Structure formats: C-alpha cells, structure tokens
XYZ file of C-alpha atoms in Angstrom:
672
model
C 40.868 3.200 -29.676
C 41.001 6.912 -29.974
C 39.122 9.329 -27.939
C 37.682 11.138 -30.733
C 36.289 8.145 -32.256
C 34.633 7.090 -29.243
C 33.170 10.514 -28.653
C 31.779 10.468 -32.097
C 29.710 7.586 -31.429
C 27.805 8.855 -28.492
C 23.939 9.190 -28.825
C 22.599 12.148 -26.789
C 19.147 13.540 -26.711
C 18.128 17.176 -27.630
C 18.259 18.240 -23.855
C 22.035 17.393 -23.307
C 23.994 20.612 -24.076
C 27.567 21.052 -25.385
C 29.281 21.186 -22.082
C 27.897 17.713 -21.073
C 29.059 16.339 -24.503
C 32.630 17.758 -23.587
C 32.364 16.228 -20.164
C 31.460 12.797 -21.485
C 34.346 13.034 -24.090
C 36.804 13.878 -21.182
C 35.320 10.864 -19.056
C 35.997 8.483 -21.941
C 39.548 9.680 -22.721
C 40.468 9.711 -18.993
C 39.074 6.201 -18.537
C 41.329 4.708 -21.361
C 44.333 6.389 -19.953
C 43.536 4.808 -16.550
C 42.913 8.319 -14.927
C 40.315 8.276 -12.168
C 37.330 10.251 -12.911
C 35.229 12.268 -10.389
C 31.927 12.654 -12.028
C 31.689 9.355 -14.021
C 33.097 5.946 -14.759
C 33.219 3.641 -17.778
C 32.196 0.073 -17.602
C 33.028 -2.147 -20.613
C 30.792 -5.098 -21.616
C 31.484 -6.950 -24.820
C 28.592 -8.600 -26.650
C 25.890 -8.704 -23.947
C 23.153 -11.249 -24.776
C 19.645 -9.560 -24.777
C 16.992 -11.270 -22.898
C 14.208 -9.486 -24.129
C 11.472 -11.124 -26.465
C 13.155 -10.230 -29.634
C 16.607 -10.443 -31.060
C 18.209 -7.271 -32.036
C 21.090 -6.859 -34.663
C 24.051 -4.838 -33.696
C 22.897 -1.909 -36.129
C 19.319 -1.890 -34.669
C 18.311 0.796 -32.318
C 16.257 0.786 -29.180
C 15.140 3.454 -26.903
C 15.429 3.212 -23.137
C 13.447 5.094 -20.587
C 16.319 8.033 -20.024
C 15.929 8.908 -23.690
C 19.209 7.406 -24.971
C 19.545 5.063 -27.717
C 20.991 1.381 -27.377
C 21.758 -1.608 -29.395
C 21.292 -4.034 -26.553
C 19.470 -3.040 -23.256
C 21.463 -4.409 -20.242
C 21.819 -3.853 -16.602
C 24.585 -1.447 -15.576
C 25.889 -3.924 -12.956
C 27.047 -5.958 -16.059
C 30.106 -3.843 -16.215
C 33.898 -4.801 -16.068
C 32.881 -8.022 -14.549
C 31.310 -9.144 -17.744
C 33.846 -7.785 -19.921
C 35.369 -10.466 -22.244
C 38.837 -11.008 -23.536
C 39.525 -10.376 -27.215
C 37.932 -13.225 -29.222
C 36.386 -14.632 -25.825
C 32.651 -14.947 -24.871
C 30.793 -12.599 -22.414
C 28.119 -13.193 -19.855
C 24.639 -12.026 -20.425
C 22.406 -10.124 -18.113
C 21.446 -13.067 -16.320
C 24.758 -14.348 -15.798
C 24.598 -17.000 -18.581
C 26.804 -17.190 -21.837
C 26.318 -14.571 -24.248
C 27.207 -14.544 -27.909
C 30.700 -14.939 -28.973
C 32.543 -11.733 -30.101
C 35.567 -11.760 -32.279
C 38.453 -9.178 -32.078
C 37.194 -6.248 -33.886
C 33.674 -6.915 -33.079
C 31.082 -4.490 -31.196
C 31.849 -3.374 -27.693
C 29.261 -1.596 -25.282
C 30.443 1.040 -23.090
C 28.227 2.120 -20.147
C 29.210 5.503 -18.763
C 27.513 5.825 -15.359
C 27.079 9.285 -14.315
C 26.900 10.425 -10.799
C 24.795 13.010 -9.644
C 26.037 16.240 -8.073
C 23.062 16.261 -5.685
C 23.040 14.744 -2.240
C 22.683 10.922 -2.617
C 19.161 9.536 -2.092
C 18.503 7.963 1.370
C 18.545 4.269 1.340
C 17.314 1.554 3.658
C 19.973 0.403 6.366
C 19.062 -3.224 5.616
C 17.164 -5.349 3.013
C 14.716 -6.450 6.069
C 14.087 -3.044 6.868
C 12.322 -2.640 3.341
C 10.648 -5.938 3.515
C 9.072 -5.541 6.823
C 7.905 -2.132 6.054
C 6.138 -3.416 2.929
C 4.836 -6.427 4.702
C 3.758 -4.064 7.685
C 1.883 -1.696 5.107
C 0.139 -4.494 3.325
C -0.717 -6.578 6.211
C -3.256 -4.322 8.124
C -6.528 -4.308 10.169
C -8.515 -5.315 7.218
C -6.606 -8.644 6.848
C -7.805 -9.570 10.501
C -11.496 -8.402 10.143
C -12.514 -8.018 6.549
C -11.119 -11.183 4.957
C -12.406 -13.592 7.343
C -15.994 -12.126 7.154
C -15.821 -11.875 3.515
C -14.521 -15.357 2.977
C -17.349 -17.153 4.988
C -19.987 -14.645 3.515
C -18.997 -15.620 -0.108
C -18.775 -19.316 0.154
C -16.124 -20.222 2.631
C -13.232 -22.404 0.944
C -14.805 -21.766 -2.504
C -14.086 -18.064 -2.051
C -10.486 -18.705 -2.128
C -10.730 -19.574 -6.006
C -11.638 -15.967 -7.208
C -9.574 -14.544 -4.505
C -6.526 -16.387 -5.965
C -7.299 -15.498 -9.511
C -7.651 -11.739 -8.606
C -4.424 -11.982 -6.884
C -2.487 -13.493 -9.628
C -4.006 -11.542 -12.615
C -4.764 -8.277 -10.913
C -3.275 -7.546 -7.521
C 0.348 -8.865 -7.780
C 1.033 -7.432 -11.201
C 0.071 -3.859 -9.923
C 2.076 -4.739 -6.819
C 5.243 -5.506 -8.950
C 4.527 -2.526 -11.268
C 4.746 0.090 -8.587
C 7.749 -1.291 -6.827
C 9.590 -1.408 -10.278
C 8.689 2.131 -10.910
C 9.604 3.441 -7.808
C 13.023 1.730 -7.717
C 13.915 2.678 -11.227
C 13.057 6.365 -11.081
C 13.739 6.793 -7.321
C 11.052 9.462 -6.958
C 7.990 9.859 -5.024
C 4.284 9.697 -6.447
C 4.292 13.465 -7.599
C 7.813 13.872 -9.174
C 8.024 10.321 -10.867
C 5.465 11.504 -13.359
C 7.839 13.852 -15.388
C 9.922 10.609 -16.105
C 6.666 8.587 -17.090
C 3.925 10.963 -18.514
C 4.064 14.652 -17.399
C 0.349 15.243 -18.119
C -0.594 12.676 -15.510
C 1.197 14.377 -12.593
C -2.270 15.213 -11.001
C -2.256 11.553 -10.037
C 0.435 12.007 -7.628
C -1.424 15.008 -5.922
C -4.673 12.973 -5.942
C -2.772 10.188 -4.074
C -1.522 12.530 -1.407
C -5.019 13.852 -0.688
C -6.457 10.320 -0.680
C -3.712 9.637 1.892
C -4.709 12.386 4.013
C -8.369 11.328 4.125
C -7.285 7.963 5.247
C -5.308 9.194 7.912
C -8.259 11.239 9.267
C -10.252 8.023 10.044
C -7.906 5.195 9.944
C -5.727 6.337 13.162
C -9.058 6.620 15.055
C -9.594 2.984 14.898
C -6.344 2.633 16.826
C -7.584 5.238 19.361
C -10.290 2.891 20.067
C -7.987 -0.024 20.451
C -5.709 2.001 22.760
C -8.943 2.656 24.957
C -9.496 -1.082 25.083
C -5.821 -1.634 25.748
C -5.691 0.691 28.791
C -9.030 -0.768 30.135
C -7.576 -4.066 29.958
C -5.193 -3.513 32.910
C -7.653 -4.487 35.632
C -8.587 -7.984 37.146
C -12.059 -7.977 35.667
C -12.579 -6.684 32.139
C -15.117 -3.813 32.050
C -17.084 -5.512 28.942
C -17.775 -8.808 30.997
C -20.392 -7.277 33.353
C -23.734 -5.407 33.383
C -23.247 -3.391 36.643
C -21.448 -0.445 35.015
C -22.688 3.120 34.822
C -22.995 2.900 31.061
C -24.943 -0.303 30.808
C -29.043 -0.439 30.219
C -31.649 -2.599 31.288
C -31.264 -4.609 28.144
C -27.797 -5.858 28.966
C -27.503 -9.566 29.369
C -24.485 -11.666 29.855
C -25.576 -14.586 27.841
C -23.474 -17.630 28.067
C -24.162 -21.403 28.502
C -23.029 -21.135 32.328
C -25.791 -18.352 32.926
C -28.723 -20.489 33.298
C -31.070 -17.830 34.727
C -30.576 -15.314 31.841
C -33.022 -15.412 28.856
C -31.860 -13.788 25.541
C -34.443 -11.841 23.366
C -34.118 -9.609 20.203
C -33.719 -6.527 22.288
C -30.859 -7.938 24.577
C -27.440 -6.534 24.219
C -24.141 -8.048 25.399
C -21.800 -6.072 27.853
C -19.251 -6.085 25.350
C -21.588 -4.272 22.778
C -22.703 -1.739 25.316
C -19.152 -1.067 26.286
C -18.171 -0.404 22.753
C -21.397 1.549 21.818
C -22.078 3.489 24.980
C -18.633 3.854 26.627
C -15.908 4.019 24.121
C -17.821 5.477 21.021
C -20.851 7.052 22.956
C -22.950 6.821 19.622
C -26.000 6.846 21.793
C -25.347 10.713 22.280
C -25.721 11.382 18.678
C -28.628 11.019 16.319
C -26.567 10.879 13.162
C -24.249 12.914 10.846
C -26.466 15.963 11.075
C -25.601 16.170 14.654
C -22.277 14.686 15.610
C -22.099 16.003 19.189
C -19.016 16.860 21.318
C -15.563 15.622 21.115
C -14.707 12.598 23.498
C -11.803 13.752 25.470
C -10.753 10.286 26.241
C -10.247 9.340 22.775
C -8.763 12.513 21.763
C -5.952 11.734 24.373
C -5.650 8.345 22.912
C -5.065 9.734 19.233
C -2.749 12.238 20.447
C -0.803 9.489 21.899
C -1.045 7.327 18.623
C 0.147 10.330 16.388
C 2.973 10.979 19.065
C 4.367 7.509 18.337
C 3.872 7.936 14.540
C 5.751 11.290 14.544
C 8.755 9.978 16.455
C 8.878 6.822 14.273
C 9.063 8.705 10.666
C 10.412 12.165 11.516
C 14.057 10.921 10.491
C 13.005 8.905 7.417
C 13.222 5.466 6.591
C 16.413 4.948 8.691
C 14.287 5.171 11.854
C 10.962 3.738 10.651
C 12.788 0.926 9.253
C 13.975 0.073 12.872
C 10.621 0.490 14.383
C 8.962 -1.953 11.841
C 11.191 -4.805 13.439
C 8.712 -4.665 16.365
C 5.344 -3.436 14.796
C 5.630 -5.776 11.630
C 6.705 -9.050 13.622
C 4.730 -8.602 16.967
C 1.354 -9.196 15.266
C 2.516 -12.574 13.950
C 3.600 -13.751 17.385
C 0.127 -12.698 18.696
C -1.734 -14.384 15.861
C 0.214 -17.602 16.623
C -0.548 -17.451 20.303
C -4.186 -16.699 19.756
C -4.542 -19.632 17.036
C -2.895 -21.903 19.553
C -5.108 -20.924 22.192
C -8.386 -20.655 19.930
C -7.913 -24.298 18.734
C -7.652 -25.599 22.032
C -11.227 -24.009 22.944
C -14.389 -26.025 23.013
C -16.344 -25.688 19.749
C -13.489 -24.428 17.721
C -13.891 -26.874 15.133
C -17.425 -25.480 14.288
C -15.830 -22.158 13.620
C -13.334 -23.715 11.148
C -15.896 -25.807 9.523
C -18.170 -22.741 8.944
C -15.007 -20.717 7.694
C -13.890 -23.165 5.104
C -17.059 -25.286 4.119
C -17.237 -24.399 0.501
C -20.454 -23.491 -1.168
C -19.602 -23.769 -4.896
C -22.985 -22.149 -5.971
C -21.866 -18.809 -4.569
C -19.180 -18.717 -7.265
C -22.197 -18.041 -9.830
C -22.903 -14.694 -7.970
C -21.388 -11.563 -9.416
C -21.075 -10.292 -5.706
C -18.349 -12.908 -4.969
C -16.086 -11.951 -7.749
C -16.517 -8.142 -6.731
C -15.724 -8.999 -3.252
C -12.580 -10.881 -4.252
C -11.267 -8.038 -6.585
C -11.773 -5.370 -3.971
C -10.397 -7.426 -1.033
C -7.148 -8.307 -2.818
C -6.734 -4.683 -4.139
C -7.363 -2.876 -0.879
C -5.152 -5.744 0.902
C -2.071 -5.287 -1.388
C -2.534 -1.580 -1.410
C -1.127 -0.404 -4.717
C -2.162 3.113 -5.614
C -1.568 4.788 -2.337
C 2.045 6.023 -3.151
C 3.496 3.868 -0.439
C 4.967 1.131 -2.599
C 6.581 3.866 -5.033
C 8.080 5.688 -1.992
C 9.339 2.606 -0.153
C 10.915 1.273 -3.331
C 12.639 4.581 -4.302
C 14.886 4.017 -1.298
C 16.271 0.718 -2.410
C 19.516 0.214 -4.251
C 19.060 0.386 -7.944
C 19.534 -3.347 -8.417
C 17.519 -4.643 -5.859
C 15.420 -7.623 -7.095
C 12.041 -5.968 -6.589
C 10.508 -8.697 -8.559
C 11.151 -11.264 -5.869
C 10.202 -8.754 -3.269
C 6.718 -8.350 -4.907
C 6.273 -12.247 -4.945
C 7.339 -12.613 -1.445
C 5.419 -9.692 0.356
C 2.356 -10.222 -1.509
C 2.261 -13.910 -0.666
C 2.902 -13.330 2.889
C -0.104 -10.770 2.863
C -2.416 -13.417 1.353
C -1.277 -15.966 3.715
C -1.870 -13.758 6.641
C -5.301 -13.013 5.835
C -6.089 -16.875 5.480
C -4.341 -17.495 8.841
C -6.489 -14.628 10.540
C -9.479 -16.530 9.375
C -8.575 -19.142 11.734
C -7.746 -17.017 14.549
C -11.164 -15.230 14.366
C -13.250 -18.374 13.601
C -11.964 -20.838 16.166
C -12.862 -18.067 18.795
C -16.346 -17.612 16.996
C -17.072 -21.383 17.206
C -16.093 -21.267 20.863
C -18.643 -18.368 21.251
C -21.423 -20.460 19.400
C -20.757 -23.375 21.636
C -20.952 -21.422 24.710
C -24.011 -19.502 23.693
C -25.453 -22.757 22.177
C -26.223 -20.791 18.844
C -25.065 -21.351 15.375
C -22.002 -19.784 14.140
C -23.624 -17.460 11.693
C -25.750 -16.052 14.527
C -22.516 -15.135 16.329
C -20.644 -13.899 13.366
C -23.372 -11.450 12.352
C -21.094 -8.341 12.777
C -18.487 -7.309 10.220
C -15.637 -4.674 10.363
C -14.531 -3.280 13.703
C -17.489 -4.689 15.306
C -16.226 -8.103 14.918
C -12.962 -7.175 16.846
C -14.326 -4.889 19.516
C -17.473 -6.643 20.419
C -17.521 -10.380 19.430
C -13.702 -11.084 19.780
C -13.529 -8.789 22.845
C -16.457 -10.586 24.461
C -14.875 -14.032 23.607
C -11.541 -13.127 25.064
C -13.094 -11.933 28.174
C -14.748 -15.199 28.843
C -11.333 -17.261 28.361
C -9.004 -18.166 31.275
C -6.345 -15.393 31.635
C -8.623 -13.018 29.775
C -6.440 -9.846 30.693
C -3.329 -11.514 29.301
C -4.945 -12.228 26.136
C -6.934 -8.891 25.959
C -3.573 -6.778 26.334
C -1.751 -8.770 23.619
C -4.866 -8.732 21.301
C -5.363 -4.991 21.373
C -1.591 -4.436 21.416
C -1.585 -6.471 18.083
C -4.463 -4.280 16.561
C -2.532 -1.107 17.515
C 0.828 -2.385 15.718
C -1.217 -3.394 12.690
C -2.514 0.061 12.281
C 0.712 1.809 13.114
C 2.622 0.045 10.160
C -0.126 1.372 7.804
C 0.009 4.590 9.103
C 3.963 4.978 8.835
C 3.669 3.834 5.182
C 0.688 6.129 4.375
C 2.349 9.133 5.702
C 5.877 8.219 4.364
C 4.115 8.086 0.915
C 3.131 11.744 1.134
C 6.397 12.925 2.725
C 8.577 11.487 0.151
C 6.279 12.714 -2.568
C 6.264 16.300 -1.212
C 10.084 16.208 -0.588
C 10.989 14.967 -4.017
C 8.736 17.636 -5.430
C 9.837 20.498 -3.391
C 13.462 19.534 -2.239
C 14.870 23.016 -1.917
C 12.209 24.047 0.418
C 11.546 20.813 2.631
C 14.675 18.562 2.290
C 16.492 20.502 5.194
C 13.165 20.840 7.036
C 11.805 17.404 7.152
C 11.153 17.244 10.894
C 9.166 20.391 10.718
C 7.222 19.174 7.799
C 6.373 15.837 9.404
C 5.218 17.684 12.329
C 2.971 19.942 10.496
C 1.537 16.854 8.553
C 0.805 15.039 11.756
C -0.835 18.101 13.245
C -3.065 18.413 10.142
C -3.913 14.640 10.285
C -4.816 15.225 13.919
C -7.096 17.995 13.371
C -8.757 16.459 10.430
C -9.594 13.367 12.635
C -11.350 15.497 15.288
C -14.708 14.858 13.547
C -14.159 11.026 14.223
C -13.838 11.615 17.905
C -17.202 13.004 18.590
C -20.030 11.202 19.705
C -21.062 10.315 16.091
C -17.613 9.822 15.034
C -17.987 6.280 14.088
C -20.643 7.504 11.429
C -17.866 9.680 9.851
C -15.520 6.671 9.924
C -17.849 4.411 7.985
C -18.561 7.325 5.700
C -14.945 7.865 4.809
C -14.321 4.150 4.597
C -17.026 3.270 2.104
C -17.242 6.354 -0.168
C -14.506 9.019 0.199
C -11.515 6.717 -0.465
C -12.320 3.567 -2.075
C -13.802 4.487 -5.484
C -11.228 7.579 -5.764
C -8.140 5.444 -5.259
C -9.274 2.626 -7.610
C -9.893 5.319 -10.393
C -6.357 6.828 -9.902
C -4.718 3.399 -10.151
C -6.707 2.803 -13.332
C -5.212 5.946 -14.669
C -1.753 5.021 -13.455
C -1.633 1.781 -15.207
C -3.206 3.272 -18.494
C -0.346 5.911 -18.279
C 2.459 3.322 -17.789
C 1.356 0.790 -20.063
C -0.125 2.733 -22.963
C 1.544 6.233 -23.031
C 4.823 5.532 -21.381
C 4.854 2.052 -23.099
C 5.265 -1.640 -21.825
C 8.128 -1.976 -24.113
C 10.015 0.921 -22.363
C 8.858 0.001 -19.032
C 10.263 -3.613 -19.529
C 13.542 -2.139 -20.810
C 13.859 -0.291 -17.585
C 13.321 -3.386 -15.770
C 16.083 -5.208 -17.695
C 18.418 -2.337 -17.151
C 17.639 -2.465 -13.423
C 17.419 -6.244 -12.814
C 19.070 -7.825 -15.896
C 16.152 -9.781 -17.147
C 13.235 -9.104 -19.310
C 9.704 -9.414 -17.869
C 7.885 -12.370 -19.213
C 4.683 -12.442 -21.394
C 2.393 -12.949 -18.551
C 3.457 -9.650 -16.836
C 3.284 -7.575 -20.050
C -0.237 -8.861 -20.862
C -1.387 -8.079 -17.424
C -0.115 -4.484 -17.469
C -1.544 -3.720 -20.796
C -4.831 -5.449 -20.654
C -5.942 -7.568 -17.535
C -5.000 -5.008 -14.923
C -7.058 -2.301 -16.483
C -10.024 -4.638 -16.996
C -9.420 -5.699 -13.470
C -9.672 -2.075 -12.087
C -12.690 -1.399 -14.460
C -14.469 -4.332 -13.190
C -14.319 -2.909 -9.755
C -15.389 0.659 -10.589
C -18.452 -0.365 -12.732
C -19.416 -2.942 -9.980
C -19.300 -0.232 -7.364
C -21.306 2.139 -9.316
C -23.866 -0.547 -10.484
C -24.169 -2.030 -6.928
C -23.415 0.899 -4.394
C -22.966 -0.461 -0.889
C -25.764 -0.013 1.582
C -24.206 1.805 4.400
C -25.777 1.249 7.771
C -24.043 1.250 11.199
C -25.767 0.398 14.462
C -29.361 1.956 14.587
C -28.318 4.549 11.931
C -29.458 4.257 8.276
C -27.281 6.721 6.183
C -29.728 9.157 4.238
C -29.428 9.735 0.528
C -27.714 13.199 1.145
C -24.787 11.536 2.976
C -24.054 9.271 -0.049
C -23.876 12.527 -2.211
C -21.458 14.005 0.568
C -19.367 10.681 0.311
C -18.838 10.866 -3.384
C -18.174 14.724 -3.253
C -15.381 14.097 -0.776
C -14.054 11.298 -3.088
C -14.294 13.462 -6.204
C -12.359 16.414 -4.204
C -9.376 14.182 -4.479
C -9.596 12.730 -8.096
C -10.347 16.410 -9.478
C -6.502 16.776 -9.155
C -6.184 14.585 -12.061
C -8.051 16.618 -15.032
C -7.288 19.863 -13.213
C -3.462 19.393 -13.668
C -4.170 18.244 -17.287
C -5.696 21.574 -18.183
C -3.045 23.570 -16.278
C -0.042 21.705 -17.983
C -1.608 22.112 -21.397
C -2.559 25.947 -21.147
C 0.852 26.620 -19.711
C 2.772 24.722 -22.371
C 4.245 26.623 -25.482
C 3.751 26.166 -28.949
C 0.591 24.825 -31.127
C -1.944 22.563 -29.485
C -0.320 19.557 -31.020
C 3.198 20.690 -29.765
C 1.701 21.064 -26.382
C 0.158 17.768 -26.341
C 3.218 15.892 -27.589
C 5.349 17.675 -25.058
C 2.783 16.801 -22.263
C 3.125 13.176 -22.866
C 6.825 12.836 -23.707
C 8.810 11.843 -20.364
C 11.966 13.653 -19.312
C 15.194 12.060 -19.292
C 16.011 10.564 -15.806
C 18.735 12.496 -13.820
C 19.452 10.258 -10.974
C 22.792 8.582 -10.044
C 21.831 5.258 -12.018
C 21.385 7.199 -15.302
C 23.212 5.468 -17.809
C 24.676 6.446 -21.020
C 24.793 3.527 -23.545
C 27.523 3.995 -25.995
C 28.338 1.735 -28.799
C 31.602 1.560 -30.993
C 33.218 -0.622 -33.275
C 36.631 -1.677 -32.149
C-alpha cells in the first residue's frame, strides 16, 4: 500500500488545515514502515460488522459526531486485535464474527490522534465513579419524600406508575447524560459546542440552578448536625417538656403516660425542639420579616461546608475516596434501622399502611404527576452532575450498564427506605394508640426531624440510634452536595481552562464561600420558610424545563442517529429501538407532562403556621426564571455575534464543532 494512495482517501472536514493533512500523511506512512509515532497511531480493522439498525454497503457514507465520514461506524478499541488476516474473517464491534473479507477487499484504518493538551483527569477506580453516582442519586428525598408519596398515592399501587415513569422517562434520561458526558468529555457548558452551540445557555442555567440548590440544601444538613451534637447526652433533649424552649402545650403522649391527655392544641416535645429550638420559627412572622441569623446553625453550616471543600478541592481523585464512606455508611445504617424497626411492637401496622394497594388512586392524575416528578428528581438528570462525572470515565467504559445498575440501586433504596420509615411509624401508632395516618401526617423534613426523631427517642438505646440516624442524614446530603458542586466546577474549568485549570483550589474556595453567603437567609429565624420557597418554586420547574430543552437539542438538532453512532463508537454496540424512541418522543412528552401539570396544578405551599401569600409565589417563579433566562439570552447573543446572513448564522448556530479530545478518531477507508 503506497502512502500517497492512503492519504488520498482521507476524508477531512472543512475545519482541518493543510498542516493537519500533512501530519496525517506522515502518520500513515510511518505506521506502515513500523516507525513509532508520537502524535498518533494507526489501528487496522478489516470488515468490521455494523451493529446498527441498517446495513451499509462499502460505498455508502455515514457521518459521526466528530464531523468525519465513515463507511462502517465502529469502536476505536476494535483495533489491531480485530484485524483479520488476508482472506480471513474479522470480529465485529461486539466481539462476534463479522463478514468475510477477501484479499483485496476493503480495510478500515482508524487513526487515533492524541491531544497536545494535558490529559483529562480520570477516576482512580471504577467503583469511585459508581459510588459517586449512587451517592448523588440517593439523597434525602429517597428517605423522606418517596415513603410519604407512596402511601399518599395508593401504597403498593403507586409502584406501578413509579416503575413505568422510571422505565420510559427517568432511566433513558439518565443513560443519555452519562453517554453524552463520557463521549464528549466536557462539562455542562462547553459540551454544547459539540452538540448544538446555540443551546449553550442551558449549561449556564444548570450552574445557576445548582447554586440555588446549594443555598438551601446544605441548611438541612446543618439542622441534622445540630441534632447530632444534641444527641451526645444520656437523655435526648426532645424527649421532655421541661426545657426552656417548651410551652404549656407540650405533652409527652405515649401509651405509658396514662395521666396525659392529648388535644388538638397539644404539641410533642420533638416538635417543639425542632420548631422552637433548632429553627426558632416562632420568632419570625413570615418571609416579610425573617429575623436574625441563628449563630448555632451558622456554625453548623460552616462545618458542613468545610467538609465539602476539603472533599472536592483536588477533584474526583479525592471525592472518589470520600464517597467510599459517605455512600456506603447510609446503607449500613438503613439496614440496622430496618432490623430494629421490624422488631418493634406495631411495626406490621406501618408496613401494611405503606404497601396496602388502593387501585382506585391510579385513576387520579395526581398519582401519575407525583410518580413522574419523584423519579425525575430522584435520578437527577439535568443538574450537570452526570455529565461531569461521566466525563472523567475512560472512553470505552460501559456507561450503559452503569446507568442500569445505578438507577436500579436508587429505586430499590427508595423502596427500602419506606420500610425503615413505616416500621417506626407503626410503632409510634401502637404506642400512641392512634391510626398510622394520624401519626404520618407530616411530610418532608418534619417526617425525619419530628416523627422519626421522637420514635428513636422512645426506643431502647436511643442515644446510639439517634447518633447513627443523623450521621446517615448528613452523609446522604454530603454526597449530593459533592456532586452538585462538582458539576459546576467541571463546567467552569472546562469552559475557562486557561484561567481556572491551575487555580482549582482557589476557585472551589470561592464557590464554597458564595454558597455559604447565599445560604445565610436560610439560617435566619424564618429560614425554614426560605428553604420551602426554594424547594417548591425556584428550582423544580426551571430544571425540568432545562432538561426538556436538553433532550430536544440532543434528539432533534444533534440527531438521534448521530448520537447513537457516538455510542457505537464508544461502546461497540448500537442502542436499540426502545432507547431511540424514548429519546425522540417519550422523554420530551414525559417532561412536558410534568411541566404542564405543575402549571395547571401549582403546589399549595404551607409550612407550620405560615400560609404563603400570593406575592411569595411570584417571587419563587422569578427566582426560577432568573436561572432559565440564560437559555434565550445566549441564543440571541450567539445569533447577533455570528457573521453572515441570518440563515448562515442560524445554520452555524446549530452545527456542532468537531470534537478535539484524545478519543477523536479519523476513519479512513481504502481499497487494498
């Protein structure tokens, strides 16, 4: 094979200059002579069988994501190991037998070009990545939100819409983000120049939403830390009514307290400890007058952010080690609490209440809305975290299997948490001689900090169980905080590498300081009202809208076929029809269904004695829009700064740039 004949068959895009072409010719010639090459290497693969849905002839052409043309999409790892001898057979991308290629037939040369830039950081071990993703997906919502929504929406019957929404909506989105991040090896901002440049505003919106979440989410961990520190005493402070913060309405109402009568105005010592000592919401009339900052909570939050900083300041090499503790310890605690709860009197009442199916509830639209919202926020696509974590994977890592494993673990953890919570609620109902629904009236953080805390306080060895329970809450939150901030850090470092790449520690320090200052409003006496406002209005609708645009951009603008070709190049197999249909049609409909439902049935926000006025709803929506506004703003900016006619500008805005990472492949076809 002559060098000039090989070079003449190279198919290069318009962005490649003549110098790169000469370099490619030198690489080809040097490889045939057996000379080592420093900037690239050749891999020879004969007659690789295509695993796509359609068969291509040798003369047909197909475009892959990096802007080059290939006759048969293949994985770069199918290199010399799959090269067939003359007249023999070759292995296909999946390891099977491909078509027989006679002597003088077509051969495919894959020239893998290495980047001159510093190699991208990768995970030390595969388990570091898996535990990080599991720790991100399994958060506080799995413990308090899923059990409450499950029993509220028909018990065991709720599992049907939950699983359907997971299979057709949540898992495909989860898989899509892992594949995008791993192939393009970029954060949520810079990745858009390889997909659809005009949608780059989505990346900035994701970063702003992540900051809003950091403003309130870590405050919940500060509450848990306050409880943890208060647990190191023989008698837990939320078990008695003789403390300085208690009122005359405080009653310790258990079946053993025969002289106590419970009325509608009565409050438990656990409730008063949470509202009057930890939050001190009785000192704030509402959002219009938040009051002073609680110095105790300010110190607790400072300690939380200190842990966060020293866990992520060096990158995934350090955070990947920390999650071995923070992601596994909660499962150990859940197992201990499940065993303890199952042995309590009345535990069966809680389990029956949790799982007893009410099939009539499936006729209600609310059940399906709750199922869709729960699986979406549980798996967490759209927050930039999955893109960031996957970008540190090896190029040929099987992210398909990772998506199935981690999403399954997440759903099973939610289901397990229901047993942990409701065995204890059944015990509380037995001790109070009430129905389970009367005990389980609280949702959200109150379910953990009031009901579950009170149940623990009345168990034998209460101090021990209180310590491990609130440690679990803190570690569940830390994993998600590591992930959320890493998504922002990766995005900014990839977008501004020359400024921030060598200053990561300082950038992370500045980011943590901004998050701490932004969280100060949630540490005031009325801070719980701010947390609820952020949770209900500021982040939910915005992130769902952003993910809808992301799916549309990838499936309709970038193209499902091109995206599937990327996956085949990366993993060696072509995604099936189910995944393609989900990405093109089902996932956009799934997200649109949640958005329309939220607009048609806005949540009625109420916390303790405070009924949120109408102006707070407007304020919440304004905060949400402030993040989403980046998307149309960047579209206008990009079109105005492009050159040429409007049609040329628009065409340039939706045309992806060629990828320039180490895994970029030049597919060369030549007749032997």
